[in-house]
mmCIF file of C-alpha atoms in Angstrom:
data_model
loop_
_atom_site.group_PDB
_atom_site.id
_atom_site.type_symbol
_atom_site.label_atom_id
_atom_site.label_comp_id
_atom_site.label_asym_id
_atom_site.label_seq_id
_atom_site.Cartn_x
_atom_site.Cartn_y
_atom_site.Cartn_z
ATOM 1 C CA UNK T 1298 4.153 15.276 97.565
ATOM 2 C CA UNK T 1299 5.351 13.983 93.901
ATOM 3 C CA UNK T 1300 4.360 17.443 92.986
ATOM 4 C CA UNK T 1301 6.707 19.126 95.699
ATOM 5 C CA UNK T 1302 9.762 16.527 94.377
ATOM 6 C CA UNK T 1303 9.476 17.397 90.840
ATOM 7 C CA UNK T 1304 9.351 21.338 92.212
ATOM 8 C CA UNK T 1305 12.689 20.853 94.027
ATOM 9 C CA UNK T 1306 14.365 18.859 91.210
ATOM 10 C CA UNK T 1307 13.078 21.648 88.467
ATOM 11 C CA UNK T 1308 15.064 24.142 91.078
ATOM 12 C CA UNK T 1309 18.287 22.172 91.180
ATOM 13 C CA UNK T 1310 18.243 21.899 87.596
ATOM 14 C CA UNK T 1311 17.510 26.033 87.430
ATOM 15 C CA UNK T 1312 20.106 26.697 89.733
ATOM 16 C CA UNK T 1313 22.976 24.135 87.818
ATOM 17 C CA UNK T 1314 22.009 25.579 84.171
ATOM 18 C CA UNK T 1315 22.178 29.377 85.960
ATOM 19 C CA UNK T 1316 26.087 28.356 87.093
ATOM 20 C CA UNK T 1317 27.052 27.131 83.683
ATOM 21 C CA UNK T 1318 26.009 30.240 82.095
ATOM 22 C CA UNK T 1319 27.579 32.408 84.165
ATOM 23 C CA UNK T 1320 31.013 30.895 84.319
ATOM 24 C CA UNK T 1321 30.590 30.833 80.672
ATOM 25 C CA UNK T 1322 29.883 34.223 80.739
ATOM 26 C CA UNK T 1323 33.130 35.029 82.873
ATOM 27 C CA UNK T 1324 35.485 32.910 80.816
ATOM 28 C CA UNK T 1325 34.090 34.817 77.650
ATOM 29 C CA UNK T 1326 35.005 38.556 79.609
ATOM 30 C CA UNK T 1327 38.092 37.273 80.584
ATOM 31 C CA UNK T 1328 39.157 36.165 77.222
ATOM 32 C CA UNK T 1329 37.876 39.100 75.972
ATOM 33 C CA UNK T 1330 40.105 40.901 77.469
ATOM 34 C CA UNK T 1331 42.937 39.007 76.903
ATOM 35 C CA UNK T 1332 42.015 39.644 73.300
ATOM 36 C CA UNK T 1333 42.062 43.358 73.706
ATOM 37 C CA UNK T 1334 45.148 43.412 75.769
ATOM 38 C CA UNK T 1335 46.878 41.486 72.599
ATOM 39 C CA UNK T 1336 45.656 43.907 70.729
ATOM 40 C CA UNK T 1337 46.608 46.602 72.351
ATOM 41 C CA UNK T 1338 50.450 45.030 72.931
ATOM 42 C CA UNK T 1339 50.382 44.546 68.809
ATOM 43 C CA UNK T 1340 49.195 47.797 68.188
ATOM 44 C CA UNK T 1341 52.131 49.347 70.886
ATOM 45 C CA UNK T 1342 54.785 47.362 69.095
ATOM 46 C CA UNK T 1343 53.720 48.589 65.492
ATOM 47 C CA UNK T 1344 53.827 52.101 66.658
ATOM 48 C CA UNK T 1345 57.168 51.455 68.271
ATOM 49 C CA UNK T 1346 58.250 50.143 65.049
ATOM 50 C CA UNK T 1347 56.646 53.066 62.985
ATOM 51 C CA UNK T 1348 58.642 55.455 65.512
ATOM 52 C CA UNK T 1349 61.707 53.241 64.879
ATOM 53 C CA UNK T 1350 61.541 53.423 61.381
ATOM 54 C CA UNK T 1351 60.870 57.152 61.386
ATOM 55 C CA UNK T 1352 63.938 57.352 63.555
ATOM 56 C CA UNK T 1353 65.814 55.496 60.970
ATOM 57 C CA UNK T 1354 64.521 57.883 58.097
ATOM 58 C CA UNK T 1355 65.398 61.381 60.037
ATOM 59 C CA UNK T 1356 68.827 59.819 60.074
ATOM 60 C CA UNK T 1357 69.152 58.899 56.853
ATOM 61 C CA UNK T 1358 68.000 62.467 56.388
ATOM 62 C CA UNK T 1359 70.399 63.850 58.570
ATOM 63 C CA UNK T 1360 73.258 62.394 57.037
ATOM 64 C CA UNK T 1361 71.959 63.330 53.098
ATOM 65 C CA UNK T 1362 72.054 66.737 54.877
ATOM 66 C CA UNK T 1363 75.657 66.387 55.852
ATOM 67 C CA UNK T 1364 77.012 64.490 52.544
ATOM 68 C CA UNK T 1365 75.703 67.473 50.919
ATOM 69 C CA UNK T 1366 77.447 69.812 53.010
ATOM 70 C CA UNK T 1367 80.793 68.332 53.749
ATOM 71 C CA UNK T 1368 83.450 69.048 50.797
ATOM 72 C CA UNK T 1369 86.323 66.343 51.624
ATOM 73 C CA UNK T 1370 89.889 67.823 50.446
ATOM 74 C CA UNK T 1371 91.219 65.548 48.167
ATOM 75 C CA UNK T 1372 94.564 67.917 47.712
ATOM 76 C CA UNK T 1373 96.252 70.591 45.302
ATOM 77 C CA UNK T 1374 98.684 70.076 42.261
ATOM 78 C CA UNK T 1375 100.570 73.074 40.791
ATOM 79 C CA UNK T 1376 101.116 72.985 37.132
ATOM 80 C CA UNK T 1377 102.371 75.104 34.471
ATOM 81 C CA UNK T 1378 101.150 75.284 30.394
ATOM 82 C CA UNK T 1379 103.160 77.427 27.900
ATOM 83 C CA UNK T 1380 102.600 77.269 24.343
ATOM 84 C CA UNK T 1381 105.004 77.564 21.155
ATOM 85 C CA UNK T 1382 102.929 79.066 18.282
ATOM 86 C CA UNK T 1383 105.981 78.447 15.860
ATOM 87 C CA UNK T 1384 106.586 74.954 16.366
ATOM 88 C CA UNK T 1385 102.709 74.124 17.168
ATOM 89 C CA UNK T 1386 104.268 72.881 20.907
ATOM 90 C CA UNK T 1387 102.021 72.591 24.423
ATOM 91 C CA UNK T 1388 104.445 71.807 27.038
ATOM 92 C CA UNK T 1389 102.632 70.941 29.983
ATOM 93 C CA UNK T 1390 104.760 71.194 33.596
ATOM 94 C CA UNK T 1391 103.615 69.101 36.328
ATOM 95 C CA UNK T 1392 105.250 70.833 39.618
ATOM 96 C CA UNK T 1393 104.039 69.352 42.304
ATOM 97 C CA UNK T 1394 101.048 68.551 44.774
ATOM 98 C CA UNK T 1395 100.269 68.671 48.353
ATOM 99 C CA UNK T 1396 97.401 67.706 51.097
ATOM 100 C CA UNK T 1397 96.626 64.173 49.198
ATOM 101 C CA UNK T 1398 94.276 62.259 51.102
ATOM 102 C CA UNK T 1399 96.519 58.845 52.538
ATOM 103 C CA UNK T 1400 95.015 55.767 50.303
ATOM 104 C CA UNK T 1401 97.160 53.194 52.009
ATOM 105 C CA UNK T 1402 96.715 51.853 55.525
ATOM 106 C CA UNK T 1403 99.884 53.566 56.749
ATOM 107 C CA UNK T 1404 97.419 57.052 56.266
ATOM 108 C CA UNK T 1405 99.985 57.713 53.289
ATOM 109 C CA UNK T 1406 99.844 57.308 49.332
ATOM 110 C CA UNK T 1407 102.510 56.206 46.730
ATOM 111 C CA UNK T 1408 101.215 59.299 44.059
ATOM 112 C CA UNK T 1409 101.945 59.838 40.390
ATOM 113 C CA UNK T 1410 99.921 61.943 37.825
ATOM 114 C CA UNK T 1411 98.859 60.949 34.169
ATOM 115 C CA UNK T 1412 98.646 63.705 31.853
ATOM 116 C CA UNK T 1413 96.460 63.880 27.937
ATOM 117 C CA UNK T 1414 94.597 65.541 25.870
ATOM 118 C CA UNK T 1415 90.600 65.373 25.275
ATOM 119 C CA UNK T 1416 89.185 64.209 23.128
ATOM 120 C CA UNK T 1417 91.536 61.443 21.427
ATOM 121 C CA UNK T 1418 93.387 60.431 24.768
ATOM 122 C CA UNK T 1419 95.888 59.183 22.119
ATOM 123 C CA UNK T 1420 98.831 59.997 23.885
ATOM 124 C CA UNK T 1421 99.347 60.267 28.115
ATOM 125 C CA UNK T 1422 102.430 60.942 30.095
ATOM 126 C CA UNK T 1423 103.264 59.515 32.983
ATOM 127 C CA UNK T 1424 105.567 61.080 35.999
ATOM 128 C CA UNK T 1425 107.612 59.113 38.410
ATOM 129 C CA UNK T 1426 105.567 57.307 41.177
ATOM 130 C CA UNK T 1427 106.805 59.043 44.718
ATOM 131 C CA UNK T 1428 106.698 56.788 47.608
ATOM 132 C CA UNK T 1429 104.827 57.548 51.097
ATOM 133 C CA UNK T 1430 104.251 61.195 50.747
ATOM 134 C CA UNK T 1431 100.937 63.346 50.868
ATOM 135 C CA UNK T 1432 102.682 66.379 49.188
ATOM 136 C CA UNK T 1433 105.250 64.999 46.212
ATOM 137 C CA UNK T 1434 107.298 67.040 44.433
ATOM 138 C CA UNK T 1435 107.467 66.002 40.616
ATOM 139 C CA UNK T 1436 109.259 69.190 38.637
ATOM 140 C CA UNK T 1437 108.151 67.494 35.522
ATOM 141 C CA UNK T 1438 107.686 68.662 32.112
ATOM 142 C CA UNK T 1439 106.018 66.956 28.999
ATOM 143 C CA UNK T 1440 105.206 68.434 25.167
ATOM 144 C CA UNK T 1441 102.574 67.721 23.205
ATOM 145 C CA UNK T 1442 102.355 68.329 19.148
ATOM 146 C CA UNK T 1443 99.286 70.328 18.643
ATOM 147 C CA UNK T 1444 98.425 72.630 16.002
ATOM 148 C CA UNK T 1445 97.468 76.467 16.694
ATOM 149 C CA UNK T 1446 93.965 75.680 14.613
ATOM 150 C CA UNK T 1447 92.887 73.140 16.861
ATOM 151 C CA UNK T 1448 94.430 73.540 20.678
ATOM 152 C CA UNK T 1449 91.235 75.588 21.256
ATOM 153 C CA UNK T 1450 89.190 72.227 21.225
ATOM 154 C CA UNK T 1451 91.330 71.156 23.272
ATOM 155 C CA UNK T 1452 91.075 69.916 27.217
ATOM 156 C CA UNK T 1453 93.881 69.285 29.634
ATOM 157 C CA UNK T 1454 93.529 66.374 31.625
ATOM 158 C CA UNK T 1455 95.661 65.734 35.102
ATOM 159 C CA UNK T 1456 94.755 62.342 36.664
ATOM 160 C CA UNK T 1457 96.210 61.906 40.076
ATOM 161 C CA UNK T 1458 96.313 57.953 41.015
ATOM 162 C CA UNK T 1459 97.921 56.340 43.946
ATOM 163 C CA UNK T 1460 100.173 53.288 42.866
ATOM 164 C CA UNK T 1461 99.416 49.882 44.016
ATOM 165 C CA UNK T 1462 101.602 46.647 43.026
ATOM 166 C CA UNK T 1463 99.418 43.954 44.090
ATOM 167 C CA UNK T 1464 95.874 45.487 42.427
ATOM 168 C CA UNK T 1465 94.694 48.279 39.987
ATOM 169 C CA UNK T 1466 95.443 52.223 40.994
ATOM 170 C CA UNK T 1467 93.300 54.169 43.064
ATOM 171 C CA UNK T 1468 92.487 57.430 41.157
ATOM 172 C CA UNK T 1469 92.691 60.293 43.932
ATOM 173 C CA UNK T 1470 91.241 63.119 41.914
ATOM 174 C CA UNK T 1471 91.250 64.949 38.753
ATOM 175 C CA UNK T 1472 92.167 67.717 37.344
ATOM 176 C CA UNK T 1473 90.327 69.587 33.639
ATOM 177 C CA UNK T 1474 91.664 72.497 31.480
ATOM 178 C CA UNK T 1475 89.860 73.774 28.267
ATOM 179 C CA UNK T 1476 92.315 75.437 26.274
ATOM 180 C CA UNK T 1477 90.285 77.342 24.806
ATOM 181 C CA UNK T 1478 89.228 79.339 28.006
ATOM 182 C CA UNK T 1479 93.399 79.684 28.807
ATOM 183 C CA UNK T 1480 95.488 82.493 27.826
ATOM 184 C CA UNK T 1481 98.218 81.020 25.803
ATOM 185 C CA UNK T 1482 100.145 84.312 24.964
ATOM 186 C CA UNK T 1483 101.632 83.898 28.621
ATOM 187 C CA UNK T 1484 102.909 81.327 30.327
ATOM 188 C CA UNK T 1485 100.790 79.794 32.943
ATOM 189 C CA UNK T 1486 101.950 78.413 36.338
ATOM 190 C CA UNK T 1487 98.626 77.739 39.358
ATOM 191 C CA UNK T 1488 97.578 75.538 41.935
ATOM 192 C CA UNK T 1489 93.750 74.426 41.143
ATOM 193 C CA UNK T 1490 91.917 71.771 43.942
ATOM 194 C CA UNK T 1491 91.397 68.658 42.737
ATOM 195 C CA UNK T 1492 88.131 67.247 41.996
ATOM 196 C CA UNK T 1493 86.564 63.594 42.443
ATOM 197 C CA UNK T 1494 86.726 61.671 39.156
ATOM 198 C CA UNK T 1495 83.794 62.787 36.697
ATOM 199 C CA UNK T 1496 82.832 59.346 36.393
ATOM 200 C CA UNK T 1497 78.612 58.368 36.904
ATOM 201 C CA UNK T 1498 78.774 55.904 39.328
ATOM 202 C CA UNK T 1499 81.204 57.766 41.185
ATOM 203 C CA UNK T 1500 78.636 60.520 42.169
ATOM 204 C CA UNK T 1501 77.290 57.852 44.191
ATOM 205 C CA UNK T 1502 77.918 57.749 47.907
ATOM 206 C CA UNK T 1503 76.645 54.770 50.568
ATOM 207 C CA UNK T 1504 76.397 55.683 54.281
ATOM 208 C CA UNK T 1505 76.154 52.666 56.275
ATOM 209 C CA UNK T 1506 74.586 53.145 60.443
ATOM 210 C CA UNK T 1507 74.754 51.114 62.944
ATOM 211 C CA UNK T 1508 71.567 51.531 65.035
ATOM 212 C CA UNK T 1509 70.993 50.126 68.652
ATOM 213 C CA UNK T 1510 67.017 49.130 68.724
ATOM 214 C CA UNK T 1511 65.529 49.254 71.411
ATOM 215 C CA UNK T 1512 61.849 48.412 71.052
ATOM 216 C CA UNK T 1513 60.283 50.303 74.181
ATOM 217 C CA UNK T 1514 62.691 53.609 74.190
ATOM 218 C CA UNK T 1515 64.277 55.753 71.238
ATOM 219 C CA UNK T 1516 66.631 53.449 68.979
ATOM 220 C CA UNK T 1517 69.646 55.535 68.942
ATOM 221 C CA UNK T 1518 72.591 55.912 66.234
ATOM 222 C CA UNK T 1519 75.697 53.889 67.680
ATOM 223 C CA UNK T 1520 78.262 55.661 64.735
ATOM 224 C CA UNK T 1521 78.565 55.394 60.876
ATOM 225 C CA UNK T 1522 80.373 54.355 57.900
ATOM 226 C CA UNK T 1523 80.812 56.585 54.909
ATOM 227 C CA UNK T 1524 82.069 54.856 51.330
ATOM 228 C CA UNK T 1525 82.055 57.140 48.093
ATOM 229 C CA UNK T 1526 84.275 58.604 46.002
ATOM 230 C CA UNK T 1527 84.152 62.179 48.194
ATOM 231 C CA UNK T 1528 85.544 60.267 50.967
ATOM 232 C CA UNK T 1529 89.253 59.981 52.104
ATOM 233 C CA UNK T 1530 91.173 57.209 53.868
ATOM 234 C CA UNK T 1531 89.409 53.732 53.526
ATOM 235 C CA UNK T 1532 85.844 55.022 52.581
ATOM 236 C CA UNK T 1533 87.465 55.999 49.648
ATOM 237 C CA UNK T 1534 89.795 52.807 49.169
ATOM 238 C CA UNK T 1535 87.113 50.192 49.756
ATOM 239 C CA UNK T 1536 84.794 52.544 47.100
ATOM 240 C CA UNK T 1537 87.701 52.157 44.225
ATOM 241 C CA UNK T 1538 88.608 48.861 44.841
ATOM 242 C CA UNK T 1539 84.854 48.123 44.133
ATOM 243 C CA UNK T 1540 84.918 49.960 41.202
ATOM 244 C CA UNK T 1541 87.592 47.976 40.320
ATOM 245 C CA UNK T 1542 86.533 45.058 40.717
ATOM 246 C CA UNK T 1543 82.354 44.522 38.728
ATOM 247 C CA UNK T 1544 80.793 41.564 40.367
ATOM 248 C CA UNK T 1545 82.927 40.785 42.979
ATOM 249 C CA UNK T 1546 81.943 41.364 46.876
ATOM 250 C CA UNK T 1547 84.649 43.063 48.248
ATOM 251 C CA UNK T 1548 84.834 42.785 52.290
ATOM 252 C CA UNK T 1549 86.567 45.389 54.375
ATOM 253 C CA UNK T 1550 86.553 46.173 58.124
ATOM 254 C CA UNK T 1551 85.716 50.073 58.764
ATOM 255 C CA UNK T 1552 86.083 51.507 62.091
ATOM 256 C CA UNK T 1553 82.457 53.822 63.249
ATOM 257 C CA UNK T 1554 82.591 57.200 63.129
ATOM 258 C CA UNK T 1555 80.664 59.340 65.399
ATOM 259 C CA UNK T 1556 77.342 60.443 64.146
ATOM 260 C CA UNK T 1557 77.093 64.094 63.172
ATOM 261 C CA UNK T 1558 75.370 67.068 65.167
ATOM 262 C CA UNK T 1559 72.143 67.837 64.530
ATOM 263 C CA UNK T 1560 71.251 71.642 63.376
#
């Protein structure tokens, strides 16, 4: 009888111990799981973010592709150079320009060209600044005193700024003649393009996009901004007024433009 009891009690306590391991079991498989699905959910959202950032790099990509293509017109100025061998005289004729970017928020600039010599710079003319006009007319003439031995070293600088009253001139583009590779027998009268100012950190260009994440689709490209010195309008404003201005943030609102077409 006592043997039967301690039988049946041995059984109960089989039976309890049996239960405890098995939910134990259970709660370990589920949590197991739970682990792996973390795991998995951590290892979808770094891929998304790999795929987001790769996104990010083809358009960065993209628009180095573009930058390198895209020439931006910064205008033409027609000048004129004749040269008096018997009085040693360069007289330099600054005629006119047309198809200047606008540097002012109207879309127009206030223009006026510097002209001098490399490599002193010692003395620069200045012509009359024309108001609100993309293609001014200047019809202006200026002399320099340079000897026949040396105008071959010589370069002929045109600097084509946009006035400003309240803060320091935007430079629109540039203009370089060596004299030495000019035929001064005749009198010369062209239009050249003008070039971006040959200035180092004015090679340097900063495209700004503005990206919509989306963390379970494709991120797309909502539209761009474009500052540099090959840019026109207010990339090109907001660019020179940094330049002008070393260690200072300078803030300025930019509408998007659209991203460009692949291929």
């Amino acid at each position: 009888m006592v043997i039967g009891i301690v039988l049946f009690l041995l059984l109960i306590l089989f039976c309890i111990c049996k239960r405890c391991v098995f939910k134990r079991r259970k709660k370990d498989k589920k949590k197991s799981k739970a682990d792996i699905r973390n795991v998995q959910l951590i290892g979808k959202g770094l891929a998304k973010d790999r795929e987001d950032l790769e996104e990010l790099e083809a358009h960065m990509e993209d628009n180095e592709g573009v930058q390198e293509k895209e020439t931006v017109n910064l205008g033409k100025l027609q000048y004129s150079i004749d040269y008096d061998f018997s009085q040693g005289e360069l007289t330099v004729g600054v005629i006119q320009a047309t198809d200047l970017p606008g540097m002012d928020m109207s879309g127009t600039s206030d223009p006026y060209v510097k002209v001098f010599l490399l490599p002193e710079k010692k003395k620069k003319f200045e012509t009359k600044v024309h108001r609100k006009t993309l293609n001014p007319v200047f019809n202006e003439t200026f002399v320099f005193k340079v000897p026949y031995a040396e105008v071959a070293g010589k370069t002929l600088v045109f600097n084509v700024f946009d006035f400003d009253r309240f803060s320091k001139h935007d430079q629109i583009g540039q203009i370089q003649v060596p004299l030495g590779s000019v035929d001064l027998a005749r009198v010369i009268e062209e239009w050249r393009d003008l070039s971006p100012p040959d200035d180092d950190e004015k090679k340097v260009s900063l495209i700004v996009t503005v990206v919509d994440y989306d963390r379970i689709g494709t991120s797309e490209a909502i539209g761009r901004v474009c500052l540099g010195c090959n840019e026109a309008g207010a990339g090109l404003r907001h660019w020179s007024d940094m330049l002008a201005n070393p260690r200072r943030p300078i803030a300025q609102w930019h509408t998007l433009q659209p991203m460009p077409e692949k291929g």
